[in-house]
C-alpha positions as semicolon CSV with decimal commas, in nm:
position;residue;x (nm);y (nm);z (nm)
1;X;1,712;-1,217;4,351
2;X;1,423;-0,980;4,385
3;X;1,590;-0,731;4,160
4;X;1,622;-0,985;3,897
5;X;1,240;-1,076;3,920
6;X;1,164;-0,700;3,924
7;X;1,373;-0,659;3,614
8;X;1,199;-0,936;3,419
9;X;0,866;-0,800;3,507
10;X;0,958;-0,446;3,412
11;X;1,101;-0,583;3,080
12;X;0,776;-0,776;3,008
13;X;0,562;-0,460;3,077
14;X;0,785;-0,253;2,834
15;X;0,766;-0,518;2,569
16;X;0,385;-0,554;2,612
17;X;0,355;-0,168;2,586
18;X;0,575;-0,155;2,278
19;X;0,349;-0,416;2,114
20;X;0,036;-0,229;2,180
21;X;0,197;0,084;2,032
22;X;0,229;-0,112;1,708
23;X;-0,125;-0,246;1,699
24;X;0,014;-0,590;1,741
25;X;0,204;-0,578;1,409
26;X;0,556;-0,744;1,409
27;X;0,830;-0,533;1,267
28;X;0,584;-0,229;1,226
29;X;0,698;0,100;1,077
30;X;0,548;0,422;1,141
31;X;0,605;0,638;0,828
32;X;0,348;0,913;0,794
33;X;0,207;0,962;0,445
34;X;0,189;1,325;0,331
35;X;-0,127;1,480;0,221
36;X;-0,206;1,412;-0,151
37;X;-0,501;1,463;-0,392
38;X;-0,485;1,281;-0,719
39;X;-0,718;1,157;-0,982
40;X;-0,860;0,813;-0,993
41;X;-0,963;0,589;-1,288
42;X;-1,297;0,752;-1,300
43;X;-1,137;1,095;-1,325
44;X;-1,250;1,181;-0,975
45;X;-1,031;1,307;-0,700
46;X;-0,901;1,090;-0,415
47;X;-0,706;1,228;-0,135
48;X;-0,544;1,107;0,183
49;X;-0,836;1,285;0,363
50;X;-1,078;1,055;0,176
51;X;-0,894;0,746;0,321
52;X;-0,884;0,873;0,692
53;X;-1,035;0,628;0,924
54;X;-0,972;0,334;0,665
55;X;-0,709;0,076;0,648
56;X;-0,552;0,062;0,295
57;X;-0,297;-0,131;0,100
58;X;-0,087;0,065;-0,159
59;X;0,142;-0,028;-0,452
60;X;0,321;0,134;-0,749
61;X;0,254;0,001;-1,086
62;X;0,193;0,109;-1,439
63;X;-0,016;-0,016;-1,742
64;X;0,264;-0,049;-2,008
65;X;0,490;-0,265;-1,768
66;X;0,643;-0,550;-1,947
67;X;0,722;-0,766;-1,642
68;X;0,639;-0,712;-1,268
69;X;0,309;-0,510;-1,289
70;X;0,081;-0,772;-1,422
71;X;0,166;-1,037;-1,166
72;X;0,156;-0,769;-0,890
73;X;-0,182;-0,640;-1,007
74;X;-0,295;-1,019;-1,019
75;X;-0,174;-1,060;-0,668
76;X;-0,339;-0,744;-0,541
77;X;-0,664;-0,870;-0,696
78;X;-0,631;-1,192;-0,502
79;X;-0,577;-0,991;-0,204
80;X;-0,885;-0,788;-0,269
81;X;-1,092;-1,121;-0,305
82;X;-0,947;-1,243;0,030
83;X;-1,042;-0,913;0,205
84;X;-1,404;-0,968;0,076
85;X;-1,402;-1,330;0,182
86;X;-1,290;-1,236;0,528
87;X;-1,560;-0,971;0,543
88;X;-1,324;-0,701;0,625
89;X;-1,519;-0,377;0,581
90;X;-1,360;-0,022;0,496
91;X;-1,032;-0,156;0,353
92;X;-0,921;0,031;0,041
93;X;-0,654;-0,053;-0,227
94;X;-0,460;0,238;-0,381
95;X;-0,237;0,174;-0,693
96;X;-0,025;0,472;-0,783
97;X;0,070;0,492;-1,142
98;X;0,440;0,548;-1,188
99;X;0,385;0,649;-1,555
100;X;0,133;0,926;-1,516
101;X;0,178;1,091;-1,870
102;X;0,061;0,746;-2,032
103;X;-0,168;0,628;-1,760
104;X;-0,472;0,853;-1,799
105;X;-0,790;0,770;-1,606
106;X;-0,940;0,573;-1,894
107;X;-0,612;0,370;-1,956
108;X;-0,614;0,280;-1,590
109;X;-0,977;0,171;-1,600
110;X;-0,902;-0,066;-1,896
111;X;-0,598;-0,204;-1,712
112;X;-0,798;-0,269;-1,396
113;X;-1,079;-0,450;-1,590
114;X;-0,821;-0,691;-1,728
115;X;-0,769;-0,813;-1,377
116;X;-1,150;-0,814;-1,289
117;X;-1,072;-0,565;-1,003
118;X;-1,375;-0,426;-0,808
119;X;-1,343;-0,056;-0,843
120;X;-1,566;0,004;-0,525
121;X;-1,267;-0,021;-0,303
122;X;-0,972;0,002;-0,549
123;X;-0,840;0,319;-0,681
124;X;-0,571;0,358;-0,955
125;X;-0,419;0,706;-0,920
126;X;-0,271;0,945;-1,170
127;X;-0,273;1,318;-1,211
128;X;0,068;1,419;-1,105
129;X;0,407;1,475;-1,274
130;X;0,676;1,204;-1,318
131;X;0,901;1,421;-1,068
132;X;0,617;1,428;-0,817
133;X;0,553;1,046;-0,797
134;X;0,929;0,978;-0,790
135;X;0,958;1,217;-0,485
136;X;0,629;1,100;-0,334
137;X;0,729;0,725;-0,347
138;X;1,068;0,802;-0,197
139;X;0,974;1,034;0,088
140;X;0,658;0,852;0,191
141;X;0,710;0,468;0,118
142;X;1,075;0,486;0,109
143;X;1,077;0,311;-0,237
144;X;1,242;0,397;-0,566
145;X;1,039;0,520;-0,887
146;X;1,258;0,638;-1,166
147;X;1,176;0,676;-1,536
148;X;1,491;0,656;-1,747
149;X;1,550;0,896;-2,012
150;X;1,498;0,646;-2,305
151;X;1,255;0,357;-2,324
152;X;0,891;0,317;-2,202
153;X;0,957;0,117;-1,881
154;X;0,976;0,257;-1,530
155;X;1,206;0,136;-1,253
156;X;0,997;0,087;-0,930
157;X;0,975;-0,133;-0,616
158;X;0,745;-0,438;-0,606
159;X;0,613;-0,420;-0,253
160;X;0,262;-0,388;-0,105
161;X;0,234;-0,128;0,167
162;X;-0,017;-0,139;0,464
163;X;-0,136;0,205;0,574
164;X;-0,325;0,252;0,895
165;X;-0,645;0,465;0,961
166;X;-0,436;0,769;1,032
167;X;-0,244;0,752;0,707
168;X;0,093;0,610;0,843
169;X;0,252;0,329;0,655
170;X;0,292;0,042;0,902
171;X;0,426;-0,248;0,699
172;X;0,533;-0,357;0,365
173;X;0,548;-0,707;0,203
174;X;0,655;-0,840;-0,122
175;X;0,401;-0,802;-0,380
176;X;0,547;-1,011;-0,653
177;X;0,654;-1,366;-0,550
178;X;0,564;-1,566;-0,250
179;X;0,320;-1,296;-0,121
180;X;0,231;-1,340;0,233
181;X;-0,144;-1,304;0,186
182;X;-0,249;-1,456;0,517
183;X;0,001;-1,221;0,715
184;X;-0,137;-0,923;0,528
185;X;-0,503;-1,024;0,623
186;X;-0,396;-1,091;0,990
187;X;-0,225;-0,730;1,001
188;X;-0,534;-0,568;0,852
189;X;-0,745;-0,727;1,127
190;X;-0,481;-0,610;1,390
191;X;-0,522;-0,259;1,267
192;X;-0,901;-0,272;1,264
Protein backbone atom coordinates (compact mmCIF):
# COMPACT_ATOMS: atom_id res chain seq x y z
CA UNK A 1 0.00 0.00 0.00
CA UNK A 2 2.77 2.44 0.87
CA UNK A 3 4.49 1.69 -2.45
CA UNK A 4 1.38 2.64 -4.41
CA UNK A 5 1.03 5.94 -2.52
CA UNK A 6 4.71 6.67 -3.10
CA UNK A 7 4.28 5.84 -6.81
CA UNK A 8 1.38 8.27 -7.19
CA UNK A 9 3.28 11.04 -5.38
CA UNK A 10 6.30 10.44 -7.61
CA UNK A 11 4.10 10.44 -10.74
CA UNK A 12 2.48 13.71 -9.66
CA UNK A 13 5.89 15.35 -9.06
CA UNK A 14 7.12 14.20 -12.50
CA UNK A 15 3.95 15.49 -14.19
CA UNK A 16 4.26 18.83 -12.40
CA UNK A 17 7.93 19.16 -13.35
CA UNK A 18 7.14 18.34 -16.98
CA UNK A 19 4.43 21.00 -17.02
CA UNK A 20 6.85 23.58 -15.65
CA UNK A 21 9.30 22.75 -18.43
CA UNK A 22 6.68 23.72 -20.98
CA UNK A 23 5.79 27.00 -19.26
CA UNK A 24 2.34 25.62 -18.59
CA UNK A 25 1.59 25.14 -22.29
CA UNK A 26 -0.51 22.11 -23.12
CA UNK A 27 0.91 20.05 -26.01
CA UNK A 28 3.96 22.31 -26.20
CA UNK A 29 6.67 21.75 -28.77
CA UNK A 30 10.25 22.86 -28.54
CA UNK A 31 11.50 23.47 -32.08
CA UNK A 32 14.47 25.86 -32.14
CA UNK A 33 14.27 28.49 -34.89
CA UNK A 34 17.58 28.98 -36.70
CA UNK A 35 19.19 32.38 -36.93
CA UNK A 36 17.82 34.54 -39.70
CA UNK A 37 18.14 38.11 -40.93
CA UNK A 38 15.56 39.22 -43.47
CA UNK A 39 14.08 42.51 -44.70
CA UNK A 40 10.83 43.97 -43.37
CA UNK A 41 8.19 46.13 -45.04
CA UNK A 42 10.23 49.26 -44.31
CA UNK A 43 13.31 47.84 -46.04
CA UNK A 44 14.95 47.40 -42.62
CA UNK A 45 16.65 44.22 -41.42
CA UNK A 46 14.93 42.05 -38.82
CA UNK A 47 16.70 39.08 -37.30
CA UNK A 48 16.06 36.39 -34.75
CA UNK A 49 18.45 38.33 -32.53
CA UNK A 50 16.13 41.37 -32.70
CA UNK A 51 13.29 39.20 -31.38
CA UNK A 52 15.28 37.69 -28.50
CA UNK A 53 13.54 38.22 -25.19
CA UNK A 54 10.16 38.68 -26.87
CA UNK A 55 7.25 36.32 -27.45
CA UNK A 56 6.20 36.34 -31.09
CA UNK A 57 3.53 34.88 -33.32
CA UNK A 58 4.47 33.93 -36.88
CA UNK A 59 2.72 32.88 -40.05
CA UNK A 60 3.42 32.37 -43.76
CA UNK A 61 1.47 34.44 -46.29
CA UNK A 62 1.84 36.23 -49.61
CA UNK A 63 0.23 39.32 -51.06
CA UNK A 64 -1.02 37.81 -54.32
CA UNK A 65 -2.83 34.96 -52.53
CA UNK A 66 -6.23 34.20 -54.01
CA UNK A 67 -7.76 32.32 -51.08
CA UNK A 68 -6.33 31.66 -47.59
CA UNK A 69 -4.01 34.62 -46.92
CA UNK A 70 -6.60 37.43 -46.68
CA UNK A 71 -8.61 35.65 -43.95
CA UNK A 72 -5.39 34.58 -42.20
CA UNK A 73 -4.12 38.15 -42.19
CA UNK A 74 -7.50 39.43 -40.97
CA UNK A 75 -7.35 36.84 -38.16
CA UNK A 76 -3.81 37.90 -37.25
CA UNK A 77 -4.97 41.54 -37.20
CA UNK A 78 -7.73 40.52 -34.79
CA UNK A 79 -5.12 38.76 -32.64
CA UNK A 80 -2.98 41.91 -32.71
CA UNK A 81 -5.96 43.92 -31.43
CA UNK A 82 -6.59 41.36 -28.66
CA UNK A 83 -2.91 41.50 -27.63
CA UNK A 84 -3.25 45.28 -27.29
CA UNK A 85 -6.54 45.02 -25.38
CA UNK A 86 -4.93 42.59 -22.93
CA UNK A 87 -2.04 45.00 -22.41
CA UNK A 88 0.53 42.37 -23.37
CA UNK A 89 3.79 44.25 -23.88
CA UNK A 90 6.66 43.13 -26.08
CA UNK A 91 4.68 40.67 -28.20
CA UNK A 92 5.69 40.72 -31.87
CA UNK A 93 4.01 39.40 -35.01
CA UNK A 94 6.11 38.15 -37.90
CA UNK A 95 4.65 37.26 -41.29
CA UNK A 96 7.08 35.54 -43.63
CA UNK A 97 6.31 36.05 -47.32
CA UNK A 98 6.27 32.79 -49.26
CA UNK A 99 6.54 34.69 -52.56
CA UNK A 100 9.63 36.87 -52.08
CA UNK A 101 10.18 37.74 -55.74
CA UNK A 102 6.78 39.49 -55.85
CA UNK A 103 6.58 40.65 -52.22
CA UNK A 104 9.04 43.52 -52.11
CA UNK A 105 8.95 45.76 -49.01
CA UNK A 106 6.62 48.35 -50.56
CA UNK A 107 4.20 45.61 -51.69
CA UNK A 108 4.14 44.20 -48.16
CA UNK A 109 3.46 47.68 -46.74
CA UNK A 110 0.45 48.16 -49.01
CA UNK A 111 -0.82 44.67 -48.15
CA UNK A 112 -0.56 45.37 -44.41
CA UNK A 113 -2.39 48.68 -44.77
CA UNK A 114 -5.38 46.87 -46.30
CA UNK A 115 -5.81 45.08 -42.97
CA UNK A 116 -5.12 48.14 -40.78
CA UNK A 117 -2.14 46.43 -39.19
CA UNK A 118 -0.06 48.27 -36.64
CA UNK A 119 3.48 48.03 -37.98
CA UNK A 120 4.91 48.92 -34.54
CA UNK A 121 4.92 45.25 -33.58
CA UNK A 122 4.13 43.48 -36.85
CA UNK A 123 6.83 42.80 -39.42
CA UNK A 124 6.23 41.36 -42.87
CA UNK A 125 9.46 39.74 -44.04
CA UNK A 126 11.05 39.16 -47.44
CA UNK A 127 14.58 39.40 -48.85
CA UNK A 128 15.40 35.74 -49.43
CA UNK A 129 15.12 33.29 -52.31
CA UNK A 130 12.16 30.99 -52.90
CA UNK A 131 14.37 28.01 -52.07
CA UNK A 132 15.47 29.64 -48.79
CA UNK A 133 11.93 30.24 -47.51
CA UNK A 134 10.81 26.73 -48.51
CA UNK A 135 13.73 25.20 -46.59
CA UNK A 136 13.36 27.62 -43.65
CA UNK A 137 9.63 26.86 -43.22
CA UNK A 138 10.13 23.11 -43.37
CA UNK A 139 13.17 22.87 -41.11
CA UNK A 140 12.07 25.38 -38.46
CA UNK A 141 8.27 25.38 -38.42
CA UNK A 142 7.71 21.87 -39.86
CA UNK A 143 5.41 23.32 -42.52
CA UNK A 144 5.34 23.17 -46.29
CA UNK A 145 5.98 26.08 -48.63
CA UNK A 146 6.15 25.25 -52.33
CA UNK A 147 5.83 27.45 -55.39
CA UNK A 148 4.76 25.38 -58.41
CA UNK A 149 6.56 25.83 -61.74
CA UNK A 150 3.48 27.42 -63.29
CA UNK A 151 0.94 29.90 -61.97
CA UNK A 152 1.30 32.67 -59.43
CA UNK A 153 0.00 30.89 -56.31
CA UNK A 154 2.15 29.33 -53.59
CA UNK A 155 1.26 26.23 -51.57
CA UNK A 156 1.74 26.85 -47.85
CA UNK A 157 0.38 26.00 -44.42
CA UNK A 158 -2.25 28.10 -42.66
CA UNK A 159 -1.11 27.85 -39.04
CA UNK A 160 -0.06 30.53 -36.56
CA UNK A 161 3.11 29.70 -34.61
CA UNK A 162 3.88 30.80 -31.06
CA UNK A 163 7.59 31.41 -30.49
CA UNK A 164 9.08 32.00 -27.04
CA UNK A 165 11.68 34.50 -25.84
CA UNK A 166 14.53 32.12 -26.71
CA UNK A 167 13.40 31.72 -30.30
CA UNK A 168 11.86 28.26 -29.88
CA UNK A 169 8.57 27.46 -31.60
CA UNK A 170 6.36 26.23 -28.77
CA UNK A 171 2.87 25.76 -30.25
CA UNK A 172 0.89 26.12 -33.43
CA UNK A 173 -2.79 26.81 -34.06
CA UNK A 174 -5.06 27.04 -37.05
CA UNK A 175 -4.89 30.53 -38.50
CA UNK A 176 -7.72 30.17 -40.98
CA UNK A 177 -11.02 28.99 -39.51
CA UNK A 178 -12.11 28.72 -35.88
CA UNK A 179 -8.91 30.33 -34.68
CA UNK A 180 -8.50 29.71 -30.92
CA UNK A 181 -7.83 33.37 -30.12
CA UNK A 182 -8.43 33.05 -26.37
CA UNK A 183 -6.09 30.05 -26.14
CA UNK A 184 -3.35 31.90 -28.00
CA UNK A 185 -3.71 34.85 -25.59
CA UNK A 186 -3.56 32.50 -22.60
CA UNK A 187 -0.48 30.78 -24.00
CA UNK A 188 1.24 34.12 -24.61
CA UNK A 189 0.53 35.02 -20.96
CA UNK A 190 1.93 31.65 -19.83
CA UNK A 191 5.18 32.32 -21.70
CA UNK A 192 5.51 35.84 -20.32
